[in-house]
Amino acid sequence: MERISIDQARAHEGQQVEIQGWLYNLRKSGKIIFPVIRDGSGLMQCVAVKSNLPEPVFEALKNLTQESSLSVTGTVRAEARAPGGYELDVTDAHVVQRVPEERPYPITPKEHGVDFLMDHRHLWLRSRRQHAAIRVRHEVIKGIRDYFDSHGFILVDTPIFTPSACEGTSTLFEVDYFEDEKVYLTQSGQLYNEANAMAFGKVYCFGPTFRAEKSKTRRHLTEFWMVEPEMAYADLEEVKRVAEELVVYLVGRVLETRQEELKVLERDTAKLANVKSPFPRMSYDEAVKALAAKGSEIRWGGDFGNTDETLLTQDFDRPVIVDRYPAEIKAFYFQPDPERPELALGVDMIAPEGYGEIIGGGQRIHDLALLEKRLDEHKLPREAFEWYLDLRRFGSVPHGGFGMGVERFVAWMCGLEHVRETIPYPRMLYRTRP
Amino acid sequence: MERISIDQARAHEGQQVEIQGWLYNLRKSGKIIFPVIRDGSGLMQCVAVKSNLPEPVFEALKNLTQESSLSVTGTVRAEARAPGGYELDVTDAHVVQRVPEERPYPITPKEHGVDFLMDHRHLWLRSRRQHAAIRVRHEVIKGIRDYFDSHGFILVDTPIFTPSACEGTSTLFEVDYFEDEKVYLTQSGQLYNEANAMAFGKVYCFGPTFRAEKSKTRRHLTEFWMVEPEMAYADLEEVKRVAEELVVYLVGRVLETRQEELKVLERDTAKLANVKSPFPRMSYDEAVKALAAKGSEIRWGGDFGNTDETLLTQDFDRPVIVDRYPAEIKAFYFQPDPERPELALGVDMIAPEGYGEIIGGGQRIHDLALLEKRLDEHKLPREAFEWYLDLRRFGSVPHGGFGMGVERFVAWMCGLEHVRETIPYPRMLYRTRP
């Protein structure tokens, strides 16, 4: 007899199979009971009829506790009303471990506070909504990799241990290396990406990233995953084109493959279905004007707050691309606009529905003298950047790229208010366990 | 006119195209010069004839320095003797940035010491061998993900910041979190993987891993990437089956897609072509006997050294699977052999040709009382493991998995002596830059 996972039921209609999982739910109706089993791939409603089963098997099932582990044997039958479309007519069952009544599974259908659930994150992940969010995350990550791998990009992992900061040192986590040496956890692979793009043409890095920000907003984690592509011989327009193409691809893929999960999450998928090319584009100047007209207090030269980002996208059904920011509020490495050097050729993509900035990037400085000047202006230690300057000495070319945070993107896909549910074990200001 | 990458030349034979890259090599022969351009996707030999080009263009090309950036326009022509099989008959060229004679590209065809090359890692990556190794790495990583994604595994990222150690604390990197809190960089996602397997059935994590080992061997990095699958309802045999299937798949894939790179690396691919199922299998007992017969000083109860691993595989043309180790030399969480409880149901896979252990794993304890006993025996702080014990309270099932380090695997594929060339920016005892 074949052992199958629940998502394979369709291919085994009418056959005798074994499934192995955990008791998700149990409904009793006299001499018939309906245990719902979960096995990680799906849910299967089983039908156990007293008269068809040995007495001890029926009794064991009837008194089974939530999340007890068991294997069930039976015949797969199509049943349109069942979750997943199939039921199992039970012919035998074997309890692997019974959760004792004295210490029942701590997460019950009643409401629990978020702190309680986060303390039990190792179990909470079994819940349907959490399960769905992590499966959407899996699909987004696979989609990102498939996109870049099929568009000529080479994966070049950038280091986690870095000797210096990419953007300021106040939000760096410090690590004791050997013999009094200090290193810092990466905030971005970009500077390394630039070196890698000169070697491979088009590259991406994709790994965990760290920010020691003492913020407690719903958009911040101290440890999060970020993908960062970088392209040689690319300008701002090319960066925008790739960012838009990637986002359209990912949204389409999630809609195509994760309908079931989005339903569990009660996501309004009509809103995601609007996310098609072209995205609205505006300059920072235009954005400031639009915001002023909507009553924002932003002045030219200021950065957008969360409220501004939401205001800016509220008239649109898809992400908004904003470019050409004041150089003053951008990092040292941005190429200036040739026509208005006070502007940086940076670009952000702001998601609709209040999900905020999901992508930030732009074109980098390729001129050695200008980059040296910027390092001085930003009082950055020249010696630590000598290797980065080398990229402008030995075959410098216009180049650019962007970074996209996985958790914010997944939060948007899932319609989740807080990024903490988009990563298996979130790390925040007051959360490092389990 | 179309801009193409060099690897697209085949599809543009006879057409006028533009390629953008860097000067890799330049051969001169009177009134004809042969600049070889690299663009990250490949090498293209160009043919520039003085009489066919404007004087300044020909002169600029003729005097171009190594690694200067340039774009070249010309007609693609099949040429069996050229690298890649195509040449470009140059009709125009434009130098983007010329590397000045006064400060030439530091990596020349002459021999450089490893320290010098590692100090220039941001440039060394442009060299053919380094380029090839990183492309093999890309393929191995993609292969790993494709294997698990297509075999019902869900990617569940485990945290980098962990509150406690998985196996001993002496090799942990400590991080200052907020307000005097300390966290540690992960050494393995396994404990979290076990929780995730109970939620998703089959899972894997894949990310950077850290070991503060003061070793300077050719197999050690302080930061390396590891993939770790974990399966619910799986025993030692299933762990071995999946490990073998994965390795056979990966070797086949690298051979199929990275012939060009393996040639650059001068890898003897006949040796890799032998890596097919079934792999030789032996118990630890048998391995100790075999080693004794070969003159090793190992005694029963000891762990294999590098020399033992090499001895053990020298009669085989593929990896060797060794299982059932003395519980004493394995971590606390291994399920004991039911027939000989002094043995742990652990398994290692040892690569041939002296590449050593590439996979370690086994079946985990699923019984609550036994796990509690082991925590006591190993003097591990009970409180920190309460969440891990929960997995044995709420639907415990037999389960197992393994970890595979990417860098050792890539070193084996590439035939590289030292793992430091298998990762873009290696981190070692005395190496944290660039």
mmCIF file of C-alpha atoms in Angstrom, chain A residues 89-377:
data_model
loop_
_atom_site.group_PDB
_atom_site.id
_atom_site.type_symbol
_atom_site.label_atom_id
_atom_site.label_comp_id
_atom_site.label_asym_id
_atom_site.label_seq_id
_atom_site.Cartn_x
_atom_site.Cartn_y
_atom_site.Cartn_z
ATOM 1 C CA ASP A 89 -12.730 6.297 4.192
ATOM 2 C CA VAL A 90 -10.737 4.948 7.108
ATOM 3 C CA THR A 91 -9.922 1.245 7.274
ATOM 4 C CA ASP A 92 -7.208 1.437 9.923
ATOM 5 C CA ALA A 93 -5.338 3.973 12.030
ATOM 6 C CA HIS A 94 -2.289 4.045 14.252
ATOM 7 C CA VAL A 95 -1.605 6.724 16.839
ATOM 8 C CA VAL A 96 2.110 7.603 16.925
ATOM 9 C CA GLN A 97 2.068 9.961 19.909
ATOM 10 C CA ARG A 98 -1.003 11.031 21.819
ATOM 11 C CA VAL A 99 -0.926 14.529 23.288
ATOM 12 C CA PRO A 100 -1.998 13.990 26.915
ATOM 13 C CA GLU A 101 -5.120 15.727 28.279
ATOM 14 C CA GLU A 102 -3.118 16.985 31.259
ATOM 15 C CA ARG A 103 -0.932 19.077 28.985
ATOM 16 C CA PRO A 104 -2.907 19.828 25.857
ATOM 17 C CA TYR A 105 -1.656 21.599 22.755
ATOM 18 C CA PRO A 106 -1.352 25.223 23.901
ATOM 19 C CA ILE A 107 -2.749 26.917 20.801
ATOM 20 C CA THR A 108 -6.515 26.510 20.744
ATOM 21 C CA PRO A 109 -9.184 27.991 18.477
ATOM 22 C CA LYS A 110 -9.741 30.765 21.053
ATOM 23 C CA GLU A 111 -8.009 34.116 20.639
ATOM 24 C CA HIS A 112 -4.431 34.330 21.854
ATOM 25 C CA GLY A 113 -2.335 37.456 22.256
ATOM 26 C CA VAL A 114 0.492 38.015 19.791
ATOM 27 C CA ASP A 115 3.140 37.705 22.516
ATOM 28 C CA PHE A 116 1.794 34.315 23.527
ATOM 29 C CA LEU A 117 1.735 33.169 19.919
ATOM 30 C CA MET A 118 5.246 34.466 19.250
ATOM 31 C CA ASP A 119 6.514 32.672 22.371
ATOM 32 C CA HIS A 120 5.050 29.556 20.770
ATOM 33 C CA ARG A 121 6.216 30.348 17.255
ATOM 34 C CA HIS A 122 7.631 26.799 16.904
ATOM 35 C CA LEU A 123 4.045 25.526 17.219
ATOM 36 C CA TRP A 124 2.151 28.514 15.817
ATOM 37 C CA LEU A 125 3.700 27.747 12.407
ATOM 38 C CA ARG A 126 1.329 24.755 12.265
ATOM 39 C CA SER A 127 -1.698 27.068 12.142
ATOM 40 C CA ARG A 128 -3.382 27.532 8.808
ATOM 41 C CA ARG A 129 -2.725 31.243 8.389
ATOM 42 C CA GLN A 130 0.930 31.028 9.397
ATOM 43 C CA HIS A 131 1.349 27.991 7.224
ATOM 44 C CA ALA A 132 -0.127 29.860 4.280
ATOM 45 C CA ALA A 133 2.101 32.918 4.779
ATOM 46 C CA ILE A 134 5.275 30.817 4.856
ATOM 47 C CA ARG A 135 4.220 28.970 1.705
ATOM 48 C CA VAL A 136 3.682 32.308 -0.047
ATOM 49 C CA ARG A 137 7.160 33.321 1.185
ATOM 50 C CA HIS A 138 8.606 30.120 -0.316
ATOM 51 C CA GLU A 139 7.008 30.966 -3.656
ATOM 52 C CA VAL A 140 8.221 34.577 -3.617
ATOM 53 C CA ILE A 141 11.791 33.477 -2.886
ATOM 54 C CA LYS A 142 11.703 30.809 -5.569
ATOM 55 C CA GLY A 143 10.203 33.321 -7.969
ATOM 56 C CA ILE A 144 12.952 35.849 -7.284
ATOM 57 C CA ARG A 145 15.663 33.267 -7.909
ATOM 58 C CA ASP A 146 13.994 31.896 -11.022
ATOM 59 C CA TYR A 147 13.597 35.401 -12.422
ATOM 60 C CA PHE A 148 17.257 36.307 -12.036
ATOM 61 C CA ASP A 149 18.596 32.875 -12.990
ATOM 62 C CA SER A 150 16.624 32.963 -16.231
ATOM 63 C CA HIS A 151 17.654 36.528 -17.106
ATOM 64 C CA GLY A 152 21.409 36.040 -17.227
ATOM 65 C CA PHE A 153 22.219 37.006 -13.633
ATOM 66 C CA ILE A 154 24.825 35.058 -11.665
ATOM 67 C CA LEU A 155 24.305 34.504 -7.945
ATOM 68 C CA VAL A 156 27.357 35.898 -6.160
ATOM 69 C CA ASP A 157 26.865 35.711 -2.396
ATOM 70 C CA THR A 158 28.195 38.764 -0.603
ATOM 71 C CA PRO A 159 29.743 38.393 2.863
ATOM 72 C CA ILE A 160 27.826 38.668 6.130
ATOM 73 C CA PHE A 161 30.942 39.680 8.069
ATOM 74 C CA THR A 162 32.044 43.067 6.786
ATOM 75 C CA PRO A 163 34.896 45.246 7.974
ATOM 76 C CA SER A 164 32.963 48.498 7.600
ATOM 77 C CA ALA A 165 29.538 49.979 7.111
ATOM 78 C CA CYS A 166 27.835 50.639 3.820
ATOM 79 C CA GLU A 167 25.572 53.393 5.129
ATOM 80 C CA GLY A 168 26.397 54.826 8.540
ATOM 81 C CA THR A 169 27.491 52.895 11.602
ATOM 82 C CA SER A 170 24.739 53.640 14.102
ATOM 83 C CA THR A 171 22.569 50.737 12.983
ATOM 84 C CA LEU A 172 25.302 48.112 12.767
ATOM 85 C CA PHE A 173 25.521 44.942 14.820
ATOM 86 C CA GLU A 174 29.049 44.430 16.068
ATOM 87 C CA VAL A 175 30.592 40.963 16.341
ATOM 88 C CA ASP A 176 33.631 39.942 18.349
ATOM 89 C CA TYR A 177 35.888 38.247 15.826
ATOM 90 C CA PHE A 178 39.204 36.760 16.923
ATOM 91 C CA GLU A 179 41.817 38.510 19.092
ATOM 92 C CA ASP A 180 40.000 41.795 19.679
ATOM 93 C CA GLU A 181 39.063 42.249 16.042
ATOM 94 C CA LYS A 182 35.589 43.645 15.429
ATOM 95 C CA VAL A 183 33.480 42.942 12.374
ATOM 96 C CA TYR A 184 29.967 44.065 11.490
ATOM 97 C CA LEU A 185 26.961 42.224 10.151
ATOM 98 C CA THR A 186 26.090 43.256 6.620
ATOM 99 C CA GLN A 187 23.371 45.829 5.995
ATOM 100 C CA SER A 188 23.564 45.455 2.241
ATOM 101 C CA GLY A 189 25.644 43.542 -0.265
ATOM 102 C CA GLN A 190 25.667 46.445 -2.682
ATOM 103 C CA LEU A 191 29.296 47.556 -2.572
ATOM 104 C CA TYR A 192 30.416 43.952 -3.129
ATOM 105 C CA ASN A 193 27.740 43.557 -5.793
ATOM 106 C CA GLU A 194 29.339 46.413 -7.704
ATOM 107 C CA ALA A 195 32.659 44.543 -7.761
ATOM 108 C CA ASN A 196 30.853 41.366 -8.801
ATOM 109 C CA ALA A 197 28.977 43.105 -11.628
ATOM 110 C CA MET A 198 32.347 44.169 -13.090
ATOM 111 C CA ALA A 199 33.343 40.486 -13.084
ATOM 112 C CA PHE A 200 30.075 38.839 -14.169
ATOM 113 C CA GLY A 201 28.080 41.594 -15.906
ATOM 114 C CA LYS A 202 24.787 40.917 -14.137
ATOM 115 C CA VAL A 203 24.748 39.551 -10.587
ATOM 116 C CA TYR A 204 22.532 39.222 -7.566
ATOM 117 C CA CYS A 205 23.037 38.438 -3.927
ATOM 118 C CA PHE A 206 20.283 37.096 -1.722
ATOM 119 C CA GLY A 207 20.714 36.529 1.975
ATOM 120 C CA PRO A 208 19.968 37.760 5.448
ATOM 121 C CA THR A 209 20.669 41.396 6.240
ATOM 122 C CA PHE A 210 20.862 43.103 9.621
ATOM 123 C CA ARG A 211 19.838 46.487 10.978
ATOM 124 C CA ALA A 212 20.259 47.410 14.619
ATOM 125 C CA GLU A 213 17.331 49.822 14.531
ATOM 126 C CA LYS A 214 15.551 50.446 17.777
ATOM 127 C CA SER A 215 12.271 50.843 15.960
ATOM 128 C CA LYS A 216 9.136 48.970 16.834
ATOM 129 C CA THR A 217 7.107 49.667 13.710
ATOM 130 C CA ARG A 218 5.198 46.990 11.870
ATOM 131 C CA ARG A 219 7.673 47.223 8.998
ATOM 132 C CA HIS A 220 10.929 46.547 10.853
ATOM 133 C CA LEU A 221 12.881 43.446 11.729
ATOM 134 C CA THR A 222 16.491 43.356 12.958
ATOM 135 C CA GLU A 223 17.161 40.360 10.688
ATOM 136 C CA PHE A 224 15.525 40.190 7.268
ATOM 137 C CA TRP A 225 16.192 38.743 3.823
ATOM 138 C CA MET A 226 17.003 40.946 0.887
ATOM 139 C CA VAL A 227 17.682 40.318 -2.784
ATOM 140 C CA GLU A 228 19.992 42.783 -4.532
ATOM 141 C CA PRO A 229 20.653 42.686 -8.276
ATOM 142 C CA GLU A 230 23.417 44.805 -9.808
ATOM 143 C CA MET A 231 24.145 45.343 -13.500
ATOM 144 C CA ALA A 232 27.185 46.650 -15.352
ATOM 145 C CA TYR A 233 26.491 48.939 -18.316
ATOM 146 C CA ALA A 234 23.090 49.840 -16.867
ATOM 147 C CA ASP A 235 21.548 53.228 -16.216
ATOM 148 C CA LEU A 236 18.635 54.394 -14.066
ATOM 149 C CA GLU A 237 16.082 53.512 -16.759
ATOM 150 C CA GLU A 238 17.322 49.935 -16.941
ATOM 151 C CA VAL A 239 17.176 49.624 -13.148
ATOM 152 C CA LYS A 240 13.534 50.782 -13.217
ATOM 153 C CA ARG A 241 12.696 48.412 -16.056
ATOM 154 C CA VAL A 242 14.110 45.356 -14.278
ATOM 155 C CA ALA A 243 12.504 46.286 -10.935
ATOM 156 C CA GLU A 244 9.093 46.601 -12.557
ATOM 157 C CA GLU A 245 9.453 43.401 -14.579
ATOM 158 C CA LEU A 246 10.485 41.481 -11.462
ATOM 159 C CA VAL A 247 7.527 42.712 -9.409
ATOM 160 C CA VAL A 248 5.002 41.985 -12.172
ATOM 161 C CA TYR A 249 6.456 38.497 -12.559
ATOM 162 C CA LEU A 250 6.361 37.746 -8.831
ATOM 163 C CA VAL A 251 2.804 38.955 -8.297
ATOM 164 C CA GLY A 252 1.614 36.902 -11.261
ATOM 165 C CA ARG A 253 3.406 33.829 -10.006
ATOM 166 C CA VAL A 254 1.988 34.099 -6.484
ATOM 167 C CA LEU A 255 -1.515 34.548 -7.919
ATOM 168 C CA GLU A 256 -1.046 31.551 -10.172
ATOM 169 C CA THR A 257 0.411 29.104 -7.672
ATOM 170 C CA ARG A 258 -0.794 30.211 -4.223
ATOM 171 C CA GLN A 259 -4.546 30.800 -4.666
ATOM 172 C CA GLU A 260 -5.293 28.335 -1.878
ATOM 173 C CA GLU A 261 -2.983 30.104 0.571
ATOM 174 C CA LEU A 262 -4.260 33.569 -0.364
ATOM 175 C CA LYS A 263 -7.803 32.325 0.320
ATOM 176 C CA VAL A 264 -6.786 31.119 3.784
ATOM 177 C CA LEU A 265 -5.240 34.547 4.380
ATOM 178 C CA GLU A 266 -8.466 36.202 3.123
ATOM 179 C CA ARG A 267 -6.397 38.263 0.710
ATOM 180 C CA ASP A 268 -8.371 40.373 -1.771
ATOM 181 C CA THR A 269 -6.666 38.990 -4.867
ATOM 182 C CA ALA A 270 -8.481 41.398 -7.198
ATOM 183 C CA LYS A 271 -6.135 44.083 -5.884
ATOM 184 C CA LEU A 272 -3.084 41.990 -6.769
ATOM 185 C CA ALA A 273 -4.466 41.157 -10.202
ATOM 186 C CA ASN A 274 -4.164 44.867 -11.080
ATOM 187 C CA VAL A 275 -0.405 44.796 -10.691
ATOM 188 C CA LYS A 276 0.563 44.919 -14.366
ATOM 189 C CA SER A 277 2.950 47.013 -16.460
ATOM 190 C CA PRO A 278 3.295 49.937 -16.793
ATOM 191 C CA PHE A 279 3.582 51.231 -13.245
ATOM 192 C CA PRO A 280 2.959 54.947 -12.739
ATOM 193 C CA ARG A 281 6.243 56.870 -12.680
ATOM 194 C CA MET A 282 7.005 60.274 -11.251
ATOM 195 C CA SER A 283 9.984 62.306 -10.208
ATOM 196 C CA TYR A 284 10.624 63.277 -6.604
ATOM 197 C CA ASP A 285 9.670 66.847 -7.595
ATOM 198 C CA GLU A 286 6.302 65.675 -8.891
ATOM 199 C CA ALA A 287 5.765 63.484 -5.853
ATOM 200 C CA VAL A 288 6.349 66.418 -3.492
ATOM 201 C CA LYS A 289 3.871 68.526 -5.444
ATOM 202 C CA ALA A 290 1.280 65.743 -5.444
ATOM 203 C CA LEU A 291 1.728 65.274 -1.693
ATOM 204 C CA ALA A 292 1.406 69.006 -1.006
ATOM 205 C CA ALA A 293 -1.863 69.022 -2.944
ATOM 206 C CA LYS A 294 -3.073 66.156 -0.737
ATOM 207 C CA GLY A 295 -2.278 68.091 2.450
ATOM 208 C CA SER A 296 1.084 66.540 3.409
ATOM 209 C CA GLU A 297 3.487 68.810 5.259
ATOM 210 C CA ILE A 298 6.454 67.553 3.274
ATOM 211 C CA ARG A 299 8.804 70.213 1.850
ATOM 212 C CA TRP A 300 11.219 69.759 -1.036
ATOM 213 C CA GLY A 301 14.336 68.146 0.416
ATOM 214 C CA GLY A 302 12.512 66.016 2.961
ATOM 215 C CA ASP A 303 12.159 62.238 2.919
ATOM 216 C CA PHE A 304 8.761 60.565 2.619
ATOM 217 C CA GLY A 305 7.199 59.250 5.812
ATOM 218 C CA ASN A 306 4.873 56.268 5.985
ATOM 219 C CA THR A 307 1.850 58.550 5.646
ATOM 220 C CA ASP A 308 3.354 60.216 2.577
ATOM 221 C CA GLU A 309 3.960 56.825 0.965
ATOM 222 C CA THR A 310 0.356 55.828 1.548
ATOM 223 C CA LEU A 311 -0.949 59.186 0.234
ATOM 224 C CA LEU A 312 1.258 58.906 -2.835
ATOM 225 C CA THR A 313 -0.122 55.541 -3.878
ATOM 226 C CA GLN A 314 -3.768 55.975 -2.920
ATOM 227 C CA ASP A 315 -4.893 57.016 -6.407
ATOM 228 C CA PHE A 316 -3.169 54.044 -8.018
ATOM 229 C CA ASP A 317 -3.936 50.338 -8.194
ATOM 230 C CA ARG A 318 -0.291 49.299 -8.592
ATOM 231 C CA PRO A 319 3.126 50.271 -7.250
ATOM 232 C CA VAL A 320 4.433 53.770 -7.914
ATOM 233 C CA ILE A 321 7.983 54.402 -9.099
ATOM 234 C CA VAL A 322 9.589 57.628 -7.826
ATOM 235 C CA ASP A 323 13.031 58.743 -8.985
ATOM 236 C CA ARG A 324 15.554 61.590 -8.872
ATOM 237 C CA TYR A 325 15.727 62.384 -5.157
ATOM 238 C CA PRO A 326 17.689 65.224 -3.572
ATOM 239 C CA ALA A 327 21.286 63.990 -3.298
ATOM 240 C CA GLU A 328 21.330 65.246 0.303
ATOM 241 C CA ILE A 329 18.938 62.528 1.516
ATOM 242 C CA LYS A 330 20.573 59.705 -0.428
ATOM 243 C CA ALA A 331 23.727 57.681 0.192
ATOM 244 C CA PHE A 332 27.149 58.819 -1.036
ATOM 245 C CA TYR A 333 27.379 56.444 -3.986
ATOM 246 C CA PHE A 334 24.528 57.718 -6.186
ATOM 247 C CA GLN A 335 25.289 59.070 -9.642
ATOM 248 C CA PRO A 336 24.097 62.683 -9.923
ATOM 249 C CA ASP A 337 21.502 63.680 -12.521
ATOM 250 C CA PRO A 338 23.627 65.157 -15.349
ATOM 251 C CA GLU A 339 21.135 67.994 -15.866
ATOM 252 C CA ARG A 340 20.550 68.807 -12.207
ATOM 253 C CA PRO A 341 23.504 67.595 -10.131
ATOM 254 C CA GLU A 342 21.667 68.367 -6.872
ATOM 255 C CA LEU A 343 19.541 65.314 -7.686
ATOM 256 C CA ALA A 344 20.641 61.697 -7.222
ATOM 257 C CA LEU A 345 19.703 59.079 -9.815
ATOM 258 C CA GLY A 346 18.000 57.016 -7.114
ATOM 259 C CA VAL A 347 14.660 55.280 -7.403
ATOM 260 C CA ASP A 348 12.158 53.802 -4.943
ATOM 261 C CA MET A 349 9.156 51.627 -5.655
ATOM 262 C CA ILE A 350 6.250 52.159 -3.287
ATOM 263 C CA ALA A 351 3.650 49.419 -2.967
ATOM 264 C CA PRO A 352 -0.074 50.245 -2.891
ATOM 265 C CA GLU A 353 -2.472 49.600 0.002
ATOM 266 C CA GLY A 354 -0.113 51.218 2.508
ATOM 267 C CA TYR A 355 2.674 48.623 2.235
ATOM 268 C CA GLY A 356 5.295 51.291 1.663
ATOM 269 C CA GLU A 357 8.691 51.142 -0.005
ATOM 270 C CA ILE A 358 9.476 47.662 -1.305
ATOM 271 C CA ILE A 359 12.395 48.511 -3.587
ATOM 272 C CA GLY A 360 15.190 51.069 -3.373
ATOM 273 C CA GLY A 361 18.048 51.484 -5.807
ATOM 274 C CA GLY A 362 19.536 53.552 -8.562
ATOM 275 C CA GLN A 363 22.578 54.282 -10.662
ATOM 276 C CA ARG A 364 25.974 54.420 -8.928
ATOM 277 C CA ILE A 365 28.847 56.840 -9.409
ATOM 278 C CA HIS A 366 31.313 55.489 -11.953
ATOM 279 C CA ASP A 367 33.743 58.430 -12.010
ATOM 280 C CA LEU A 368 36.749 58.031 -9.718
ATOM 281 C CA ALA A 369 37.263 61.739 -8.904
ATOM 282 C CA LEU A 370 33.594 62.274 -8.080
ATOM 283 C CA LEU A 371 33.458 59.225 -5.836
ATOM 284 C CA GLU A 372 36.599 60.383 -3.998
ATOM 285 C CA LYS A 373 34.953 63.777 -3.477
ATOM 286 C CA ARG A 374 31.796 62.150 -2.083
ATOM 287 C CA LEU A 375 33.777 60.010 0.363
ATOM 288 C CA ASP A 376 35.398 63.211 1.646
ATOM 289 C CA GLU A 377 32.086 65.054 1.896
#
